[in-house]
PDB file of C-alpha atoms and ligand atoms in Angstrom:
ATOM      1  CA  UNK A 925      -8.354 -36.973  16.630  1.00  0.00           C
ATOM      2  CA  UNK A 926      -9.944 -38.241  20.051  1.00  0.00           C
ATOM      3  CA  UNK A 927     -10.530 -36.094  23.142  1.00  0.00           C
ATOM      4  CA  UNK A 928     -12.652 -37.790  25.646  1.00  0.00           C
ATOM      5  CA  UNK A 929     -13.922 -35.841  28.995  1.00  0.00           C
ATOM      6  CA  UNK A 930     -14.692 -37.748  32.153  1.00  0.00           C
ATOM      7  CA  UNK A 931     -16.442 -41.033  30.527  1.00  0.00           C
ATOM      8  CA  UNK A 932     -18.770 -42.746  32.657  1.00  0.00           C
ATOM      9  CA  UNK A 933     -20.387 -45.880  32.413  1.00  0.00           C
ATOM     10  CA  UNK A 934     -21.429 -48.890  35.089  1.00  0.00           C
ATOM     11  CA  UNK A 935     -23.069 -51.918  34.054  1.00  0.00           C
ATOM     12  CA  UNK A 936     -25.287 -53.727  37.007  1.00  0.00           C
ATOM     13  CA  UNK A 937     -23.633 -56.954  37.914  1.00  0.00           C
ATOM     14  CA  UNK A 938     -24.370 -60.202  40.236  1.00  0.00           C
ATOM     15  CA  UNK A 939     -22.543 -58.247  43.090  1.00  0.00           C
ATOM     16  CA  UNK A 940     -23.653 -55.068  42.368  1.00  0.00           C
ATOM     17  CA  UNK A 941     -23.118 -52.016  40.213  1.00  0.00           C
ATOM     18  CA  UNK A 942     -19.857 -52.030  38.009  1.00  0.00           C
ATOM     19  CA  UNK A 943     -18.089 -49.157  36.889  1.00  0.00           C
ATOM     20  CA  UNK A 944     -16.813 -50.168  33.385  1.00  0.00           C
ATOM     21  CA  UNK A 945     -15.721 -46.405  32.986  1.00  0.00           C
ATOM     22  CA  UNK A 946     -15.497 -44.199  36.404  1.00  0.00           C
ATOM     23  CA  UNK A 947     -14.585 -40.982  34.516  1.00  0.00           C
ATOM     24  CA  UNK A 948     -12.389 -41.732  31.922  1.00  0.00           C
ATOM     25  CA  UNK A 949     -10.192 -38.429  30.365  1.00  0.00           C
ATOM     26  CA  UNK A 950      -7.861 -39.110  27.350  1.00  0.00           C
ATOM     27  CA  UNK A 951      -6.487 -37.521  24.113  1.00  0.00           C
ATOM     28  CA  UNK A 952      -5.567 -39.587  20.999  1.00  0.00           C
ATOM     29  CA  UNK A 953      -3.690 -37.686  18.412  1.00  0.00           C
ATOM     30  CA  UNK A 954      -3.906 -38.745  14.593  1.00  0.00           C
ATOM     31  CA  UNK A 955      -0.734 -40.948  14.111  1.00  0.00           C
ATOM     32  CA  UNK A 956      -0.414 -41.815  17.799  1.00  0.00           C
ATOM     33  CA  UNK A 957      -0.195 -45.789  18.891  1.00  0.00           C
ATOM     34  CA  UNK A 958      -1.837 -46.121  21.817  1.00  0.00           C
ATOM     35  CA  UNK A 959      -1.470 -49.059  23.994  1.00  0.00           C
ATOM     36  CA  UNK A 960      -3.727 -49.781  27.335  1.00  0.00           C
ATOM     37  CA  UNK A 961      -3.022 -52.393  30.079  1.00  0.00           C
ATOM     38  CA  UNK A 962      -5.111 -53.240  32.663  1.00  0.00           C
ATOM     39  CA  UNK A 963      -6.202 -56.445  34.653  1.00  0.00           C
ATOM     40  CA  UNK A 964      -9.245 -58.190  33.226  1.00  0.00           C
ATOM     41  CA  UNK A 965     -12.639 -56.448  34.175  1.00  0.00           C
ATOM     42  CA  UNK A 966     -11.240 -53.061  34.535  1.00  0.00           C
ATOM     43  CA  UNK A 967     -13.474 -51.224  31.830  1.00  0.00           C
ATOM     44  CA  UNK A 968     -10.724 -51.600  28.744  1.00  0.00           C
ATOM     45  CA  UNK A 969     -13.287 -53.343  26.150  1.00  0.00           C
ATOM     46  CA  UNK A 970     -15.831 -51.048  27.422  1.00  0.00           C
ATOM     47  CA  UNK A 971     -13.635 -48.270  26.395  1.00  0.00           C
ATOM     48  CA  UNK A 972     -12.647 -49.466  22.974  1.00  0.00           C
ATOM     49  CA  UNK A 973     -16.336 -49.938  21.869  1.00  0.00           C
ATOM     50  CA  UNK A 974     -17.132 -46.017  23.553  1.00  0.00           C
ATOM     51  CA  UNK A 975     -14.097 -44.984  21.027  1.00  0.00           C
ATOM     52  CA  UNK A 976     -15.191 -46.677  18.842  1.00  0.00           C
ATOM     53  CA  UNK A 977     -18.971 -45.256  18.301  1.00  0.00           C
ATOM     54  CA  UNK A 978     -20.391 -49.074  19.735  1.00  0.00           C
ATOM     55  CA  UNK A 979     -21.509 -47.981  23.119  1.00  0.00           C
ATOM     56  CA  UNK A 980     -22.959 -44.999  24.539  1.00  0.00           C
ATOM     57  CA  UNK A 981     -21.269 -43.549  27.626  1.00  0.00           C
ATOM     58  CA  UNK A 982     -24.099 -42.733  30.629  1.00  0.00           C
ATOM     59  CA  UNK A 983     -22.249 -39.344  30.307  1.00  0.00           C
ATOM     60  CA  UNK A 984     -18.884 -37.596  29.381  1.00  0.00           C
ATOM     61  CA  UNK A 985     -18.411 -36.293  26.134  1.00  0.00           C
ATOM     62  CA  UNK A 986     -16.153 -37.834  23.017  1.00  0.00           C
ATOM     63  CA  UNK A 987     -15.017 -35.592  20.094  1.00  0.00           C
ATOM     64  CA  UNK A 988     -14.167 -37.593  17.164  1.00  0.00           C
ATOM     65  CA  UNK A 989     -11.954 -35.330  14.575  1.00  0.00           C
ATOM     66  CA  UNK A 990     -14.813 -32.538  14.177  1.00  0.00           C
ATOM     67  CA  UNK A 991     -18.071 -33.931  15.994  1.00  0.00           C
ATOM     68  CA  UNK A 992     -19.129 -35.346  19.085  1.00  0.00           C
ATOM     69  CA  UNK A 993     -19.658 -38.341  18.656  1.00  0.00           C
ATOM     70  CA  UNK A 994     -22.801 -39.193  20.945  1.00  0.00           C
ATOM     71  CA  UNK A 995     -24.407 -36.460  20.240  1.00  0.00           C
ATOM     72  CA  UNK A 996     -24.627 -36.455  16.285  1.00  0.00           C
ATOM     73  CA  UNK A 997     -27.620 -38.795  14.698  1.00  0.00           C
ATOM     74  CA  UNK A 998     -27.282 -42.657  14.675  1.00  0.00           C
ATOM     75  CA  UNK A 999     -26.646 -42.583  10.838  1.00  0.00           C
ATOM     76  CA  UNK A1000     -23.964 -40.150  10.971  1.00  0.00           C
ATOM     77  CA  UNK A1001     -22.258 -42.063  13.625  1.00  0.00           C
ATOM     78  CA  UNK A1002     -22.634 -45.461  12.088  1.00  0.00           C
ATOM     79  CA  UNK A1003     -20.977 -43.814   9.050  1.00  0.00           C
ATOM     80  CA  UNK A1004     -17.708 -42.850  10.343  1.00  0.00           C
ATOM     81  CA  UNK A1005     -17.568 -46.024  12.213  1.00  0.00           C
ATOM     82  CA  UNK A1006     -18.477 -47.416   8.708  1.00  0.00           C
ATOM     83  CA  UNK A1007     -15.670 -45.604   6.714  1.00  0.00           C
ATOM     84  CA  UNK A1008     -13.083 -44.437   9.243  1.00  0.00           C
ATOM     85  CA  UNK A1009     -12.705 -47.228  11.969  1.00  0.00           C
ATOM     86  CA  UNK A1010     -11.239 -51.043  11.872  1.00  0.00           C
ATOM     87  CA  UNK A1011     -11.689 -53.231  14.535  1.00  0.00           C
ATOM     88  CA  UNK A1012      -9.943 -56.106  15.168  1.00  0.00           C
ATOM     89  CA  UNK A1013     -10.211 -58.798  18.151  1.00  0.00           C
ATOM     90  CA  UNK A1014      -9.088 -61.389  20.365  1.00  0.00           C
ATOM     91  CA  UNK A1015     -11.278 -64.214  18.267  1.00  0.00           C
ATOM     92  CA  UNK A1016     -11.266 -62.745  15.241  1.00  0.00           C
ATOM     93  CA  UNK A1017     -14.886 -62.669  14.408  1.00  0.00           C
ATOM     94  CA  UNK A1018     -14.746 -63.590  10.842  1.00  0.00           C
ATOM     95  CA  UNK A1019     -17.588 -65.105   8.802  1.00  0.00           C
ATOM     96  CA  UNK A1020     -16.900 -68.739   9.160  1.00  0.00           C
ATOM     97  CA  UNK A1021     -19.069 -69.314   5.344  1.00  0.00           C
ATOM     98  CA  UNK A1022     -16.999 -66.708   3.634  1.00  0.00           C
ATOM     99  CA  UNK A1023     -13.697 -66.997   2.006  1.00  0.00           C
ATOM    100  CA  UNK A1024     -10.471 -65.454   2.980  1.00  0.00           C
ATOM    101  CA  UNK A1025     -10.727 -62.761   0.108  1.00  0.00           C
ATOM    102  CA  UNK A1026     -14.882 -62.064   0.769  1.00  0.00           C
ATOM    103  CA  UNK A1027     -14.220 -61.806   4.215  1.00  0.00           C
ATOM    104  CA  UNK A1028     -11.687 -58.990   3.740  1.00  0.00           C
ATOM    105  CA  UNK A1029     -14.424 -57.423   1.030  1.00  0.00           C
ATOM    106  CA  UNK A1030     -16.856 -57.420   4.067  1.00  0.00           C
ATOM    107  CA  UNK A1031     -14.498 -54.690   5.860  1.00  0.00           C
ATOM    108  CA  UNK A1032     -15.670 -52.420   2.951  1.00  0.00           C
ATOM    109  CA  UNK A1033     -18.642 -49.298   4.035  1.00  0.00           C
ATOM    110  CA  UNK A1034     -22.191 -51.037   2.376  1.00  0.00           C
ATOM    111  CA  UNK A1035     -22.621 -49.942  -1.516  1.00  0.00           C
ATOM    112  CA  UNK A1036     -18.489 -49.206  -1.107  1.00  0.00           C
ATOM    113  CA  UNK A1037     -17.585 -53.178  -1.953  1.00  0.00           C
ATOM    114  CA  UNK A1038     -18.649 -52.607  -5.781  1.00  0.00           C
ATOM    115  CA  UNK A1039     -17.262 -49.344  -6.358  1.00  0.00           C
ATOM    116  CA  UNK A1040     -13.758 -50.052  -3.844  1.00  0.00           C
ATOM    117  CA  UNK A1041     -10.744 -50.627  -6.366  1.00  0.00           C
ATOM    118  CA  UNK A1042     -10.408 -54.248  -5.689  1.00  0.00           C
ATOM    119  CA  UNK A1043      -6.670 -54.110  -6.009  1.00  0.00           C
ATOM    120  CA  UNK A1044      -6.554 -52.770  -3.065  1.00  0.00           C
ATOM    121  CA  UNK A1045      -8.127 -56.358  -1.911  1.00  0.00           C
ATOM    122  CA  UNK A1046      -5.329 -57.938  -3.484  1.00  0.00           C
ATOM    123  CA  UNK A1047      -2.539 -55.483  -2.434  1.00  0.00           C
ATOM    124  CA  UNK A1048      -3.429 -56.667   1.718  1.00  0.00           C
ATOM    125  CA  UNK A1049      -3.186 -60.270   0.334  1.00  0.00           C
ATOM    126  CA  UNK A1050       0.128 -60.087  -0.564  1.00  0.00           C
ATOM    127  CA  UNK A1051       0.639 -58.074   1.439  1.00  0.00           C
ATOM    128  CA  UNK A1052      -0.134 -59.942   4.516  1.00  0.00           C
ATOM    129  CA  UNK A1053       0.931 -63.160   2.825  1.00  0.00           C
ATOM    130  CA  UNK A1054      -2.615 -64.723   2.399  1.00  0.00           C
ATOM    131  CA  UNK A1055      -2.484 -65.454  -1.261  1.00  0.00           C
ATOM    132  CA  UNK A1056      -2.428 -69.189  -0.851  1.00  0.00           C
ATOM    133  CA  UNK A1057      -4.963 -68.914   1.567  1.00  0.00           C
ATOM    134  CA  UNK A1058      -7.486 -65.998  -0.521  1.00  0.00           C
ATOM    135  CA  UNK A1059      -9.592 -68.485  -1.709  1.00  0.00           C
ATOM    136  CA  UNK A1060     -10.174 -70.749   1.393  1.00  0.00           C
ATOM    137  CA  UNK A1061     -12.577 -70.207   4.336  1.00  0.00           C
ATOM    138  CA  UNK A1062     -11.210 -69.205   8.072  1.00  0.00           C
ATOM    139  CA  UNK A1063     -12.091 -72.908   9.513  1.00  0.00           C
ATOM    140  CA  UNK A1064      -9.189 -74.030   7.195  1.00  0.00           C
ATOM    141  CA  UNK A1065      -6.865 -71.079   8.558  1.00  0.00           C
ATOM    142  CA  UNK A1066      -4.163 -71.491  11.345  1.00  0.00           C
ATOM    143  CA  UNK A1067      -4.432 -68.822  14.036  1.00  0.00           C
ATOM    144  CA  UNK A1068      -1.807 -66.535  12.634  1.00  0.00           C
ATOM    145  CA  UNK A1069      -3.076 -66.514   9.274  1.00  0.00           C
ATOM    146  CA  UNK A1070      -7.150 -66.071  11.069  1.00  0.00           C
ATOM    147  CA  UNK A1071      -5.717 -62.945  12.585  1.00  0.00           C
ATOM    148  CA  UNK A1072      -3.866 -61.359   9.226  1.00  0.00           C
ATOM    149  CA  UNK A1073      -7.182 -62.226   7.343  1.00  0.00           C
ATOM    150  CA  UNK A1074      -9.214 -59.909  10.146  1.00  0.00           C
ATOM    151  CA  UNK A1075      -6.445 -57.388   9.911  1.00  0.00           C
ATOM    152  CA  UNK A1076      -6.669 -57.243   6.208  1.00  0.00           C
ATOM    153  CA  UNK A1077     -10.451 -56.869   6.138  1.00  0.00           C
ATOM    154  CA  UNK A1078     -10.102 -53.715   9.016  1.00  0.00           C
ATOM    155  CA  UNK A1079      -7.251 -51.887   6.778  1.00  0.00           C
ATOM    156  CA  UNK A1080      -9.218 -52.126   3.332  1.00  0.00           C
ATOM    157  CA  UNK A1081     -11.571 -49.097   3.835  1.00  0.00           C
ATOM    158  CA  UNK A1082      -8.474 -47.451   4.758  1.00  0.00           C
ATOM    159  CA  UNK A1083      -9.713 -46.373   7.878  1.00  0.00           C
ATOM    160  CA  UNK A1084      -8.434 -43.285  10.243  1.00  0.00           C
ATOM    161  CA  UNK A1085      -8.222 -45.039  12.941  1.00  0.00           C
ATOM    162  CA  UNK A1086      -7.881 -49.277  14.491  1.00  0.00           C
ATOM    163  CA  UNK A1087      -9.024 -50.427  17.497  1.00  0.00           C
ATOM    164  CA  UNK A1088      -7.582 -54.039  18.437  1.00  0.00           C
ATOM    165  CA  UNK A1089      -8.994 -55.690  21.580  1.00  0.00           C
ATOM    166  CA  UNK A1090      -6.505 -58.214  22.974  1.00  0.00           C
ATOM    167  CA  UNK A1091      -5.945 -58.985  18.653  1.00  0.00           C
ATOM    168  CA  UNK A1092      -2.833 -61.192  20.076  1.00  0.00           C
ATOM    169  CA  UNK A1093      -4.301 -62.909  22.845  1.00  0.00           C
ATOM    170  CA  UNK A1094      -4.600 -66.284  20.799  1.00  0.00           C
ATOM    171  CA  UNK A1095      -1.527 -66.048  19.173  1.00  0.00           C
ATOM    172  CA  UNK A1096       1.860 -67.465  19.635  1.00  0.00           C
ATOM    173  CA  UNK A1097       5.127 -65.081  19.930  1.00  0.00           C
ATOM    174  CA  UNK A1098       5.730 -65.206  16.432  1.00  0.00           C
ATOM    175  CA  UNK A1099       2.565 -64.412  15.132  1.00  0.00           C
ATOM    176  CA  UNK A1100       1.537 -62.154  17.537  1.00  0.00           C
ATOM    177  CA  UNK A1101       5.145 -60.071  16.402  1.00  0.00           C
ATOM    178  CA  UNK A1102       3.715 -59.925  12.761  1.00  0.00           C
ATOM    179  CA  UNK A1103       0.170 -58.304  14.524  1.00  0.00           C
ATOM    180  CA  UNK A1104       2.028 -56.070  15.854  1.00  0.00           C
ATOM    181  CA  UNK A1105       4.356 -55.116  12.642  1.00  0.00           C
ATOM    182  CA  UNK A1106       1.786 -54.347  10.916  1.00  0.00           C
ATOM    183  CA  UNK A1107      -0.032 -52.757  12.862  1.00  0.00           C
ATOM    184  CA  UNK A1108       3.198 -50.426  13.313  1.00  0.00           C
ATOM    185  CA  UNK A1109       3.168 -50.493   9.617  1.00  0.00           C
ATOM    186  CA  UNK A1110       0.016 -48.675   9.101  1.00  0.00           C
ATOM    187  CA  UNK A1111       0.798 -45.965  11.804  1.00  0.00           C
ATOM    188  CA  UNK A1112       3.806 -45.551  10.224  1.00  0.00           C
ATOM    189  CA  UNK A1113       1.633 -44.373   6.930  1.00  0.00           C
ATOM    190  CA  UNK A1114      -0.181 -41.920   9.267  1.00  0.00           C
ATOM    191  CA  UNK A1115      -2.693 -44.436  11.370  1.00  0.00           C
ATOM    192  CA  UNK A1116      -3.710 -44.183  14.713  1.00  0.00           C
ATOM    193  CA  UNK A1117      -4.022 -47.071  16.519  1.00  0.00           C
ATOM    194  CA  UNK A1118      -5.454 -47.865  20.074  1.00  0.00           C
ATOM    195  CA  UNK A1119      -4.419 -51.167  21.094  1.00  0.00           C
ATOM    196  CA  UNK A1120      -5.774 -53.477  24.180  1.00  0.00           C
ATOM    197  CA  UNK A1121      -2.198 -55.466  24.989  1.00  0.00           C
ATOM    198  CA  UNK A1122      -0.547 -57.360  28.160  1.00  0.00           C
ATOM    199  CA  UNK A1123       2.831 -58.219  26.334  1.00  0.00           C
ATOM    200  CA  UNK A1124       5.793 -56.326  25.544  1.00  0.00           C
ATOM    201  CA  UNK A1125       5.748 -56.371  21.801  1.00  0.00           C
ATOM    202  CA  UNK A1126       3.599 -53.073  21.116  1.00  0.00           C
ATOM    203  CA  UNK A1127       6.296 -51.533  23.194  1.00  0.00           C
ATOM    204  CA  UNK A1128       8.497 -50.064  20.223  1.00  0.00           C
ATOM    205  CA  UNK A1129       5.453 -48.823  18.513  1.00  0.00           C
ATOM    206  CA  UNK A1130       3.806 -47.167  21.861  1.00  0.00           C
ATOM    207  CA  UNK A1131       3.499 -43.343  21.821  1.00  0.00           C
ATOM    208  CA  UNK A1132       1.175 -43.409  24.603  1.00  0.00           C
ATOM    209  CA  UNK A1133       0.595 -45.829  27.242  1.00  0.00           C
ATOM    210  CA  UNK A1134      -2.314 -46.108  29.814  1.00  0.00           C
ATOM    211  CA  UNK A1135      -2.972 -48.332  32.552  1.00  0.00           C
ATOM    212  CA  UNK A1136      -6.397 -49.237  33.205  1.00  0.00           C
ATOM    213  CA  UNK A1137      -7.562 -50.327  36.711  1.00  0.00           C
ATOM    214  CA  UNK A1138     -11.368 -50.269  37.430  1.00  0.00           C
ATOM    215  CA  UNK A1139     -12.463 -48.304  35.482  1.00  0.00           C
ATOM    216  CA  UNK A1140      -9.771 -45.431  35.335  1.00  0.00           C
ATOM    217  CA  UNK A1141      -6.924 -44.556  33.703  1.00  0.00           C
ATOM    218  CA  UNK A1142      -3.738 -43.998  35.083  1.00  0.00           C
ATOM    219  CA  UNK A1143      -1.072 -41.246  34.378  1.00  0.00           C
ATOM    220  CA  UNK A1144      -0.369 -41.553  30.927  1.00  0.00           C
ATOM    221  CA  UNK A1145       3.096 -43.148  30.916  1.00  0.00           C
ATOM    222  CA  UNK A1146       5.040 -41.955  27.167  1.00  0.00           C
ATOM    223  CA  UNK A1147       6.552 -44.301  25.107  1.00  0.00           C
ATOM    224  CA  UNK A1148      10.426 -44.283  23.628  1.00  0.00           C
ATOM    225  CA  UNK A1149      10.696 -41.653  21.239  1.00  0.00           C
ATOM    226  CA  UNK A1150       9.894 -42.901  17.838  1.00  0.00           C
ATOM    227  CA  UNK A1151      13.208 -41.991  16.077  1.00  0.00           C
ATOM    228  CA  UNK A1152      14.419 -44.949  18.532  1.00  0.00           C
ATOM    229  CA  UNK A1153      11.924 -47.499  17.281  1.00  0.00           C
ATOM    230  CA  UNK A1154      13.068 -50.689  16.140  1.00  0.00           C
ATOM    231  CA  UNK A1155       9.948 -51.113  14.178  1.00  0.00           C
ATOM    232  CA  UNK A1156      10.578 -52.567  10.714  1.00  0.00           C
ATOM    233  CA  UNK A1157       9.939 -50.398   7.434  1.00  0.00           C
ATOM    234  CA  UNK A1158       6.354 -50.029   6.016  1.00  0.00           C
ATOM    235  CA  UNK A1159       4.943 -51.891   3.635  1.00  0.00           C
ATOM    236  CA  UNK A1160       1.374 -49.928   3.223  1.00  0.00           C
ATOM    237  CA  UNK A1161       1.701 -47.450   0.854  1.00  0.00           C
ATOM    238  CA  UNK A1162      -1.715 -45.814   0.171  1.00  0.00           C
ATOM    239  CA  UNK A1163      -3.830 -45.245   3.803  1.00  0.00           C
ATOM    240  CA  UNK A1164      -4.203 -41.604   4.158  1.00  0.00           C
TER     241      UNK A1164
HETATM  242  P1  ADP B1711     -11.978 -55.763  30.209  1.00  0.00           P
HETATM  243  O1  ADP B1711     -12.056 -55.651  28.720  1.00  0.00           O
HETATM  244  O2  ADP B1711     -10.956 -54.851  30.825  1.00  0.00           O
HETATM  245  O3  ADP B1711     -11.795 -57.169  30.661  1.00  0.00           O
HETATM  246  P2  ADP B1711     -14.769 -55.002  30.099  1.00  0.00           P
HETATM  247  O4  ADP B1711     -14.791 -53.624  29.570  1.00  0.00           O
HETATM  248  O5  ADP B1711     -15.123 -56.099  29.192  1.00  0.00           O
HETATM  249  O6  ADP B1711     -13.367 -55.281  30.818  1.00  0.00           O
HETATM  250  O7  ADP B1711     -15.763 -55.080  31.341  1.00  0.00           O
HETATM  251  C1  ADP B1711     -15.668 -54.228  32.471  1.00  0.00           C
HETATM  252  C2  ADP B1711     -16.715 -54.648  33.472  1.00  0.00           C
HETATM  253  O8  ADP B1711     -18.011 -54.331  32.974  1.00  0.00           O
HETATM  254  C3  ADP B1711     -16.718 -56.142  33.750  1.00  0.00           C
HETATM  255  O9  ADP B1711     -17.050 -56.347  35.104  1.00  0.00           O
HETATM  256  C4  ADP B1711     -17.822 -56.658  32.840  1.00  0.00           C
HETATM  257  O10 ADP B1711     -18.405 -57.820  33.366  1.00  0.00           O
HETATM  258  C5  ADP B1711     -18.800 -55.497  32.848  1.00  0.00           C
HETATM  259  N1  ADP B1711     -19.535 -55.409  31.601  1.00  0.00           N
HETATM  260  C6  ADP B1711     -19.008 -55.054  30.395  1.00  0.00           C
HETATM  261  N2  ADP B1711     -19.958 -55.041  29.455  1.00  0.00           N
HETATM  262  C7  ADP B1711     -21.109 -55.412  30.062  1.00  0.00           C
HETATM  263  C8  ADP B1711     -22.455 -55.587  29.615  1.00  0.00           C
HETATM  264  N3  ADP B1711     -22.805 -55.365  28.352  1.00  0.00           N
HETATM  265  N4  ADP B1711     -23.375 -55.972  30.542  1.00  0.00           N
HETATM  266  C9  ADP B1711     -23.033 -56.175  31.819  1.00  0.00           C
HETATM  267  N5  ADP B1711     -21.786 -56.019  32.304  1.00  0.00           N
HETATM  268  C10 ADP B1711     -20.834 -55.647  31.447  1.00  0.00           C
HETATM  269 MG1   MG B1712     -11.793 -57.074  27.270  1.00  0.00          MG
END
């Protein structure tokens, strides 16, 4: 799904020039979960927003499924990130003014929100156990239930692929299990995820994982095999 050749990138800092990406080399396959470590500073954001179609690499190349990402025209770009990509992060990021069930609408492509089936919409509320919540706004929200609403609202275009940055950083041990169950979930229905993670939970869902130190990746390091997975059973049953 991914192949990325020698991705470079520095960014000029206080102390000098950074290298957020000193020649980064990976392949993701579709279905894979991908989880990176790395100390903070060492280029993994940077990375996720390069995957992701949000920042420009100074050079290296990136084939997304059939195209190269960087090279294709702004529009075409911003389209698959549009239709095929979820992001989810550390704080969440949702629309503090919108509701629980608008903000997962806003995960939707523009002109898709009208024509989406909107039980879908209601299918990730249950689903993620936000009816009670669907009609209230995110200030309102406990962590947990901030970070389900942003994982609904990346999952409702149905996207190929999720990039989460840190997405249990602010969460407690319990919640930040459910993040990760669900995120198994989805791969489970044929998903790829890349996931930004320091704890251990994303272990039984890893099929690849990298360790990031300034701005390279280490040998890739392969996860159990998945037949061993403890993961729990799927509840998604239409993401292809
Ligand atoms: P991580 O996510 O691993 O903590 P980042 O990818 O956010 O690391 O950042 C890597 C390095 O690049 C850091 O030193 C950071 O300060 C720097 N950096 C990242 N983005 C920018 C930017 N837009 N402008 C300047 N420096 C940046
Ligand atoms: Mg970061």
């Amino acid at each position: 799904m991914i192949v990325c050749e020698n991705l470079q990138r520095s960014f000029r800092g206080p102390a000098g020039e950074i290298n957020a990406l000193a020649g980064v080399s990976l392949s993701i396959g579709r279905g894979e979960f991908v989880v990176i470590k790395g100390p903070s500073g060492c280029g993994k954001s940077t990375l996720l927003l390069t995957l992701g179609g949000m920042q420009r690499p100074a050079s290296g190349r990136l084939r997304f499924d059939d195209c190269d990402l960087y090279e294709i025209p702004a529009s075409r770009r911003n389209r698959i990130r549009a239709t095929k990509i979820g992001f989810v992060f550390q704080l969440f990021h949702l629309i503090p003014y919108l509701t629980v069930r608008e903000n997962i609408l806003a995960g939707l492509p523009p002109n898709e929100a009208a024509a989406q089936p909107l039980a879908r919409v209601d299918e990730l509320i249950d689903l993620l156990g936000l009816r009670p919540r669907a009609g209230l706004r995110p200030g309102t929200l406990s962590v947990g239930e901030r970070q389900r609403t942003a994982l609904a609202r990346a999952l409702v275009k149905q996207p190929a692929l999720i990039l989460a940055d840190e997405p249990t950083g602010n969460l407690d041990p319990h919640n930040a299990a459910e993040v990760f169950r669900f995120l198994g979930a989805y791969q489970r229905e044929g998903g790829t995820v890349v996931v930004v993670t320091h704890g251990q939970d994303a272990a039984p869902y890893a099929t690849q994982t990298l360790h990031m130190a300034e701005g390279r990746l280490g040998p890739p390091q392969p996860g159990p095999p998945r037949a061993q997975s403890n993961a729990p059973t799927p509840p998604f049953s239409n993401n292809s």
